[in-house]
Coordinates of C-alpha atoms and ligand atoms in Angstrom, one line a residue:
X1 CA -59.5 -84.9 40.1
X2 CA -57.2 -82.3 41.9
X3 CA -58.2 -79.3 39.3
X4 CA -55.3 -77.2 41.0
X5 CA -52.8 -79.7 39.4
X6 CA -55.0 -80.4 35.9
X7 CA -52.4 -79.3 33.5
X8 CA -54.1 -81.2 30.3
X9 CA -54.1 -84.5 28.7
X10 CA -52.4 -84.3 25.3
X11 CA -49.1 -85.0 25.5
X12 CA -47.7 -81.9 24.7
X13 CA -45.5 -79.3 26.5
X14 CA -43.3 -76.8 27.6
X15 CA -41.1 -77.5 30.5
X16 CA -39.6 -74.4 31.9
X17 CA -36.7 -74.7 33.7
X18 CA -36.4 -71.7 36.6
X19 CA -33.0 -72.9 37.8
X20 CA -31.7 -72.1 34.3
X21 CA -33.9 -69.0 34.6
X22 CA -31.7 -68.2 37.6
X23 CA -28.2 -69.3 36.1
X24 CA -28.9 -67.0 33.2
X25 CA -29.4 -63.6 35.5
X26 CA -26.3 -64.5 37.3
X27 CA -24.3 -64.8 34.1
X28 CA -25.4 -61.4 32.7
X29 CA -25.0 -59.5 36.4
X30 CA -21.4 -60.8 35.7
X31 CA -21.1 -58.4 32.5
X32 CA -22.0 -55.6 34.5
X33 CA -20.6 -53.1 37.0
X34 CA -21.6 -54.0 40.6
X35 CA -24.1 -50.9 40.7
X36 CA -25.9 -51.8 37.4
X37 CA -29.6 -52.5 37.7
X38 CA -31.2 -54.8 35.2
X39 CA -34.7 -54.5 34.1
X40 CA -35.9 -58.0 32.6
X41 CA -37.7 -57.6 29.7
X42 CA -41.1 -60.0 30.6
X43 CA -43.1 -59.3 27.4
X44 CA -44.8 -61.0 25.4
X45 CA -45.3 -63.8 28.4
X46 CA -42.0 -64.0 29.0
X47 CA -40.8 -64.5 25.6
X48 CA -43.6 -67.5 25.8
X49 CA -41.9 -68.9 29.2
X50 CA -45.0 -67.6 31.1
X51 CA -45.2 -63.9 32.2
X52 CA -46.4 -64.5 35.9
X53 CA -44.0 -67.2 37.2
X54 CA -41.2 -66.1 35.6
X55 CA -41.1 -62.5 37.1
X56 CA -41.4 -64.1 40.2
X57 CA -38.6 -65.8 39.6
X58 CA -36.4 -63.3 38.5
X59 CA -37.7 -61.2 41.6
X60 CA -36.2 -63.8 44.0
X61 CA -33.2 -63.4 42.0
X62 CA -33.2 -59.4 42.7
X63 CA -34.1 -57.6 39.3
X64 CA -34.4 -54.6 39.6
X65 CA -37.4 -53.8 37.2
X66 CA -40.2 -55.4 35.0
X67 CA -40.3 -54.2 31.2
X68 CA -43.8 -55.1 29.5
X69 CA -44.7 -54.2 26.2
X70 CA -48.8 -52.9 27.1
X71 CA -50.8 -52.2 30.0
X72 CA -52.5 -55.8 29.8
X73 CA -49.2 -57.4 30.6
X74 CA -48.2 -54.9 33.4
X75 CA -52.5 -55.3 34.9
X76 CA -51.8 -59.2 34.9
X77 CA -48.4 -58.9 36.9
X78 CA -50.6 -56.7 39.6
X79 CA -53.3 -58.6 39.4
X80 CA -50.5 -61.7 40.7
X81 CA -50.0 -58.8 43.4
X82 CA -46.2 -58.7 42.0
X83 CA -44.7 -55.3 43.3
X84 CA -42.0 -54.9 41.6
X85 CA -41.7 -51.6 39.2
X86 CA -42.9 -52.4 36.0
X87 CA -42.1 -50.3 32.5
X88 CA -44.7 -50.1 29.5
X89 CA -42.5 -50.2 26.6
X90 CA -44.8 -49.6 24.4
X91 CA -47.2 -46.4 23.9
X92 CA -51.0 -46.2 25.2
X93 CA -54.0 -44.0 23.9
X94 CA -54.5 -41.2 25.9
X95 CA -58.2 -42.8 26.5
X96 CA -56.2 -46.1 28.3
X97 CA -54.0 -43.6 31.5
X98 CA -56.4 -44.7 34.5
X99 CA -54.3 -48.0 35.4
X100 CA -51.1 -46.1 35.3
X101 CA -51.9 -44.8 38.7
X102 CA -54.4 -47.4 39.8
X103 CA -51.6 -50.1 39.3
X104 CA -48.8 -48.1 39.3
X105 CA -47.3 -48.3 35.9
X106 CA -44.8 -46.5 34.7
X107 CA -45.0 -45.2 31.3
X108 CA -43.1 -44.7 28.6
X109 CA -43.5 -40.6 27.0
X110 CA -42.5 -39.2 23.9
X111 CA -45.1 -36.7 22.5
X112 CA -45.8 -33.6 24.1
X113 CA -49.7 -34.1 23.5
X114 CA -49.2 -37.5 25.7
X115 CA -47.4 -35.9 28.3
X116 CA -49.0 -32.6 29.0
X117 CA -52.6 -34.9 28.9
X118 CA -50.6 -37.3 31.4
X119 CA -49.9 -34.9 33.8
X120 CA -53.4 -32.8 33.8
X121 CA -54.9 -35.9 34.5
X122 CA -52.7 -36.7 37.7
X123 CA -52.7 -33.0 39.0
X124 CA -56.8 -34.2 39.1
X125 CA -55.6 -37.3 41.1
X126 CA -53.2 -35.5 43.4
X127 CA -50.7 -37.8 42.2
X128 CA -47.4 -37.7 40.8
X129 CA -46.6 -40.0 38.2
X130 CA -43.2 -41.7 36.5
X131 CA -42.6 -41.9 33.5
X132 CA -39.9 -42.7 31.1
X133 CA -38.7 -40.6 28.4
X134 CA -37.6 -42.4 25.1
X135 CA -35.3 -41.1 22.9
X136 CA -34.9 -42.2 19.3
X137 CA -30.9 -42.2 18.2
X138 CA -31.6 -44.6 15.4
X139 CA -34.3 -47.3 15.4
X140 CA -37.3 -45.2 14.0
X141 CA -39.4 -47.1 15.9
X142 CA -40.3 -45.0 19.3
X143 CA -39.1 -42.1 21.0
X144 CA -38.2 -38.5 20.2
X145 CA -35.7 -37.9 17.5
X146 CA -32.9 -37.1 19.3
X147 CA -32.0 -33.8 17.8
X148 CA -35.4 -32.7 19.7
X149 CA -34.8 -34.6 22.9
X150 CA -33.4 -31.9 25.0
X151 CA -36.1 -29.6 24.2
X152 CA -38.4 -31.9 25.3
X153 CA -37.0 -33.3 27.9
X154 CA -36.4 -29.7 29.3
X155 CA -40.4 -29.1 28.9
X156 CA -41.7 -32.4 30.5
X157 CA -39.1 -31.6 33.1
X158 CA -40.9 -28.6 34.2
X159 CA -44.6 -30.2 34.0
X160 CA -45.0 -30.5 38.0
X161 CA -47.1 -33.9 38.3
X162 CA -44.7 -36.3 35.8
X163 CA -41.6 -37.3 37.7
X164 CA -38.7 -38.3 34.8
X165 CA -37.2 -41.6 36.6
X166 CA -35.8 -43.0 33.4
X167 CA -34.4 -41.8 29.7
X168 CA -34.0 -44.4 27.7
X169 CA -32.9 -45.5 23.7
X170 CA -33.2 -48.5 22.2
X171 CA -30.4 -49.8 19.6
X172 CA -30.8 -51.2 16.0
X173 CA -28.1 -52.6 14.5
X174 CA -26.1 -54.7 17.9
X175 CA -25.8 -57.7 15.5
X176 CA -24.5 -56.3 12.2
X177 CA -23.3 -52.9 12.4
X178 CA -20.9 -51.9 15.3
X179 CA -19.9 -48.9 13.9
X180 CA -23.8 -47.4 14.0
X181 CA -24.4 -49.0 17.0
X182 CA -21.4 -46.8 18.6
X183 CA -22.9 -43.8 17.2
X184 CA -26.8 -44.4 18.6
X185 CA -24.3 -44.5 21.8
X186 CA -22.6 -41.4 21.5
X187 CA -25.8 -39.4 20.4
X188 CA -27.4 -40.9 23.6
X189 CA -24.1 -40.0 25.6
X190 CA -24.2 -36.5 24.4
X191 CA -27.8 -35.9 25.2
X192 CA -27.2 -37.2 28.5
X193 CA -23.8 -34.3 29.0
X194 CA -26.6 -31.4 27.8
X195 CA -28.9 -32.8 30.3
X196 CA -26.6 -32.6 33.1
X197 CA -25.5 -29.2 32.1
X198 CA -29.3 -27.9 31.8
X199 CA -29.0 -28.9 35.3
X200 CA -31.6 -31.8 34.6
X201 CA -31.1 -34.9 36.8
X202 CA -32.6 -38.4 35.6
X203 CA -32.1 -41.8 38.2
X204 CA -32.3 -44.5 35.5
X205 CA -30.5 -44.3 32.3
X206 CA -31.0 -47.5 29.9
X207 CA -30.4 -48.5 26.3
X208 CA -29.1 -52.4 26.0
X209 CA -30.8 -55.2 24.8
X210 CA -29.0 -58.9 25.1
X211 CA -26.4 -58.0 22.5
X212 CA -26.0 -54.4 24.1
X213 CA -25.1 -56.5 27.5
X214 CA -22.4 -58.9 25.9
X215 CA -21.1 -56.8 23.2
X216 CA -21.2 -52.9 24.4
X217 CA -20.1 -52.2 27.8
X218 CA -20.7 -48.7 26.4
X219 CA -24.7 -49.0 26.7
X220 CA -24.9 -50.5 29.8
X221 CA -25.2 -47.0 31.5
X222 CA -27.0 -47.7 34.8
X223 CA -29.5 -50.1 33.9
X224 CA -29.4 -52.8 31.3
X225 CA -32.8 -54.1 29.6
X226 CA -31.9 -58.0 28.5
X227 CA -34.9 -60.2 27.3
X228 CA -33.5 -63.4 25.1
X229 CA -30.4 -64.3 27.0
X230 CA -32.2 -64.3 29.9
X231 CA -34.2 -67.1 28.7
X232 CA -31.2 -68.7 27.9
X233 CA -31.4 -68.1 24.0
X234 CA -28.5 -66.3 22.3
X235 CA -29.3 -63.6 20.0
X236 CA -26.4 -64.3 17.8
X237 CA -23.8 -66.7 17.3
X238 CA -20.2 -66.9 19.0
X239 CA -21.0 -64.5 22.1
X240 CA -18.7 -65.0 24.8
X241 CA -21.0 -65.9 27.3
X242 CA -22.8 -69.3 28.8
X243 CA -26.5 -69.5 28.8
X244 CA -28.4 -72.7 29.8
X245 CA -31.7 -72.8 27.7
X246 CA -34.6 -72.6 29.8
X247 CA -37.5 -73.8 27.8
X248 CA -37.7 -77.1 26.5
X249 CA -40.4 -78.8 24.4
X250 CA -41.7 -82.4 24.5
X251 CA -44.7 -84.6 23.3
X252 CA -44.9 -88.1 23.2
X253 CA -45.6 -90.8 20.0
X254 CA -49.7 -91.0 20.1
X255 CA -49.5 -93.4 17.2
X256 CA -47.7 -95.5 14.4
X257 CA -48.1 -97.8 11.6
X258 CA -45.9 -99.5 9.1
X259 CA -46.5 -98.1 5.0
X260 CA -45.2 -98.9 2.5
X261 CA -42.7 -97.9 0.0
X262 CA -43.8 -94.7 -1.7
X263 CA -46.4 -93.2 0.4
X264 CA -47.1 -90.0 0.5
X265 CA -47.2 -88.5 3.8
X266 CA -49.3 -85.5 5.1
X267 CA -51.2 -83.3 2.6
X268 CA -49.7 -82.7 -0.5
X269 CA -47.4 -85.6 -0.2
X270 CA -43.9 -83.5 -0.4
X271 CA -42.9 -86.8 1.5
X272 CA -43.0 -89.6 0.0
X273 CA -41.4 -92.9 1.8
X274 CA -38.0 -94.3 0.0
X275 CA -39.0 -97.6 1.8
X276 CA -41.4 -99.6 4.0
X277 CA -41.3 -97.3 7.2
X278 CA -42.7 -96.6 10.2
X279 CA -44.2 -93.4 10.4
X280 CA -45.1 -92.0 13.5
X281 CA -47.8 -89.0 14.2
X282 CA -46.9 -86.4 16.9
X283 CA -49.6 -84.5 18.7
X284 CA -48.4 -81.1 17.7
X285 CA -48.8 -78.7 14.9
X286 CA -48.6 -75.2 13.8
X287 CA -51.8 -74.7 15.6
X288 CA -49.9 -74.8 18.1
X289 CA -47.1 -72.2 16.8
X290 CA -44.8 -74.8 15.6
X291 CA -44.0 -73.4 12.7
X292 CA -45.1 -75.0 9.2
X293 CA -42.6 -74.0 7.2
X294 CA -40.2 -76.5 9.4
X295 CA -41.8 -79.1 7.3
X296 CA -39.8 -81.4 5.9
X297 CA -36.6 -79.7 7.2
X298 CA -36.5 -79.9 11.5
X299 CA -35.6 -82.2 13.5
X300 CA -37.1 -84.3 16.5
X301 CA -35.1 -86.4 19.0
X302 CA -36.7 -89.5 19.8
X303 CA -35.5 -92.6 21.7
X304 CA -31.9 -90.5 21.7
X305 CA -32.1 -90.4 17.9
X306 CA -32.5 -87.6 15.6
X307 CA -35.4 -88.3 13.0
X308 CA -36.5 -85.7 10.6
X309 CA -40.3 -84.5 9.6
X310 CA -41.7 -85.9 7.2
X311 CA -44.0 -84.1 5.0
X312 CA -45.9 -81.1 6.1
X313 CA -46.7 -80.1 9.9
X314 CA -50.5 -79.8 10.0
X315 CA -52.2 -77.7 12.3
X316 CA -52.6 -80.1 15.2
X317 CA -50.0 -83.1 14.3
X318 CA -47.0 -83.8 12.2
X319 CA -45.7 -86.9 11.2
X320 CA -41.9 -88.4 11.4
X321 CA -40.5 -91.9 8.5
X322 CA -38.5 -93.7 11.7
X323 CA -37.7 -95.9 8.8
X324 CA -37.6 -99.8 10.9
X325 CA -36.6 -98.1 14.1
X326 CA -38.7 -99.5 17.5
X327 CA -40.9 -96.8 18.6
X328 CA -43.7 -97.3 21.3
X329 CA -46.6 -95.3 21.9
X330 CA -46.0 -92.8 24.6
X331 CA -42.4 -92.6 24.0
X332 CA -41.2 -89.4 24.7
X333 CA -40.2 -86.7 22.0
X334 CA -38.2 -83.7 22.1
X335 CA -38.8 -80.7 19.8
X336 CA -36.2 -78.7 21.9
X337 CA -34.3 -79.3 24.6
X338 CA -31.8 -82.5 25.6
X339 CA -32.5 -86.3 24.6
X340 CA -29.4 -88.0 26.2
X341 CA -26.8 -86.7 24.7
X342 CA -28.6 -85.3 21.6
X343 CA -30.1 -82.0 21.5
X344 CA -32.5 -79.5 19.4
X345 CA -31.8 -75.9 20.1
X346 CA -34.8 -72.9 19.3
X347 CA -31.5 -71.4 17.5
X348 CA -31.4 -74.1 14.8
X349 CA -34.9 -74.3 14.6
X350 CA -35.3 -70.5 13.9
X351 CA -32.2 -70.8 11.2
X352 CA -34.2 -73.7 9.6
X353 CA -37.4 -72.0 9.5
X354 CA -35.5 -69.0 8.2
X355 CA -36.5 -66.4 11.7
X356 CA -34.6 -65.7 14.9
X357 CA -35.2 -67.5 18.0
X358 CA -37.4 -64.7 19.4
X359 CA -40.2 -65.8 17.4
X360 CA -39.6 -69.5 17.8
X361 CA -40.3 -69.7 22.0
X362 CA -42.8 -66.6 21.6
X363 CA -44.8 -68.1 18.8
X364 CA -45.7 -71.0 21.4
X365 CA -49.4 -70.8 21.7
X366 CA -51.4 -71.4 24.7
X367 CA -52.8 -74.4 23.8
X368 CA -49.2 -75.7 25.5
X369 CA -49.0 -76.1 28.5
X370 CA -45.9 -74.4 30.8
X371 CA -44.8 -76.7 33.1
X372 CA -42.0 -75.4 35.9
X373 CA -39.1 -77.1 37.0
Ligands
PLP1 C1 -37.7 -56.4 23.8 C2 -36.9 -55.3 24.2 C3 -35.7 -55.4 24.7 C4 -35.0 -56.8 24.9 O1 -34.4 -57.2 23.7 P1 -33.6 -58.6 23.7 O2 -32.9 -58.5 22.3 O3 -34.5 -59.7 23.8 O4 -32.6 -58.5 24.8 C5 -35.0 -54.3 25.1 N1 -35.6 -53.1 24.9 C6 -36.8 -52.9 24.4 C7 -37.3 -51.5 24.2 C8 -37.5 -54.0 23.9 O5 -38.7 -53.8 23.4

């Protein structure tokens, strides 16, 4: 057996398509101003479409930087010797600094402790070290509140071994609130004027998310930080711009049988058949992060067909009532992605399970396999 090309043997997985990968970049470097960098946001393995290969990817296609959300993510893109810069989003204990310089991370900053601890620690290593500051103008999540920013911005500035490359917001409300979205903008905007009077020059200047991209040309400042539409997912509905899905999911029919009228199917029987049917038991479950509480409610594409769940998904399998329909085992099954001219979006699906598709494709657990195309 050729171990290199082992992928698995249950019939279940994720196809991820690189070209859409690609089609998607182009479309968003199309919103922006020719100078514009992009840094891809790559966390959470890639929004579940596989941290390693699709960096790569979106290397070839000339991003400009990685964002990660820990150290672990950012070690296993070195470890893949990928070169590009990579961001920590998130915040590390000061115990966790020693692969910031071994694997040249750069790190996001915004507590003084953190900071002057940072920089005592690469004066020791004769090394200067980037960092990012964040800024919180709304989210309450990271970052200084903004009415301290310039303060201590104007004290990290003069700590001699951290080197500011980036300042950086993040906003809240793209989706539902323009008006406060237009304000985190303008309190960024004006931090960035008192900076530039204090004489205080930073390279990279970032605050958009997808909906930032599409819907605020405002926030696009130098660099713009997309994650889902770069996976070809839309964060909302009617945005004026075309995205190809990339990821796709598939198994294939590993059994049926004929029941008959009024059987309960799965545990607690919340299907029960309306006739003699064929039911037909798919090799996926929420085990698998399919979510459970699609029971009953998503649909699957099979033979070109849309069929629906029937009764609960179990942890490794879920069955569908194809009523009299000829199914074979082995027939292929989309959960998302195109069957002829049918299709299952992760959008639907998140509507249906009553979440956003962010948690749909990174809920995907590794027991699927990723398989590029
Ligand atoms: C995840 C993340 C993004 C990307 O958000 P999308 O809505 O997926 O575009 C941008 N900025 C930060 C700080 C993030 O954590």
């Amino acid at each position: 057996m050729d171990k290199a090309k082992y992928i698995g043997y249950r019939p279940t997985w994720a196809e991820v398509n690189l070209g859409n990968l690609q089609y998607n970049f182009q479309q968003i470097k199309r919103l922006l101003a020719p100078h514009t960098k992009i840094m891809a946001c790559v966390k959470a393995d890639a929004y579940g479409h596989g941290l390693v290969k699709v960096s790569r990817k979106l290397i070839s296609c000339g991003v400009d930087y990685l964002g990660v959300a820990s150290i672990d993510e950012g070690l296993c893109l070195r470890r893949e010797r990928i070169n590009a810069p990579i961001l920590i989003l998130g915040l590390l204990l000061e115990k966790d600094i020693g692969p910031l310089f071994d694997y040249n991370l750069t790190s996001t900053i915004c507590t003084d402790d953190f900071a002057i601890f940072l920089n005592n620690a690469a004066r020791k290593r004769k090394k200067i070290i980037k960092v990012h500051i964040k800024v919180d103008t709304g989210m309450g999540r990271l970052g200084i509140l903004h009415k301290d920013a310039l303060g201590f911005i104007k004290k990290i500035h003069k700590l001699k071994f951290l080197d500011i490359e980036g300042v950086f917001t993040h906003i809240a409300c793209a989706d539902i609130n323009r008006e406060f979205t237009l304000y985190q903008i303008k309190i960024f905007r004006d931090l960035l004027a008192q900076l530039k009077e204090a004489g205080i020059h930073i390279p990279l200047i970032h605050a958009a998310n997808s909906l930032g991209v599409i819907n605020y040309k405002e926030s696009h400042f130098n660099m713009v930080r997309p994650g889902l539409v770069i996976y070809g997912l839309y964060p909302k509905r009617g945005l004026d711009i075309n995205l190809k899905p990339v990821l796709a999911l598939k198994t294939k029919v590993i059994y049926y049988k004929k029941v008959p009228h009024k059987y309960g199917i799965s545990y607690g029987h919340t299907y029960v058949t309306k006739r003699k049917a064929t039911i037909v038991t798919l090799p996926i479950g929420y085990g698998d992060g399919y979510p459970r509480n699609l029971s009953n409610r998503a649909p699957v594409l099979i033979r070109g067909r849309r069929f629906r769940i029937s009764g609960r998904v179990c942890m490794d399998q879920m069955m569908v009532d194809v009523n009299d329909f000829p199914v074979k085992i082995g027939d292929e099954v989309v959960l998302i992605g195109f069957q002829g001219r049918k299709r299952i979006t992760a959008e639907e699906l998140a509507q249906l399970a009553g979440t956003i598709p962010y948690e749909i494709v990174c809920g995907l657990g590794n027991r699927i396999p990723r398989i590029y195309i």
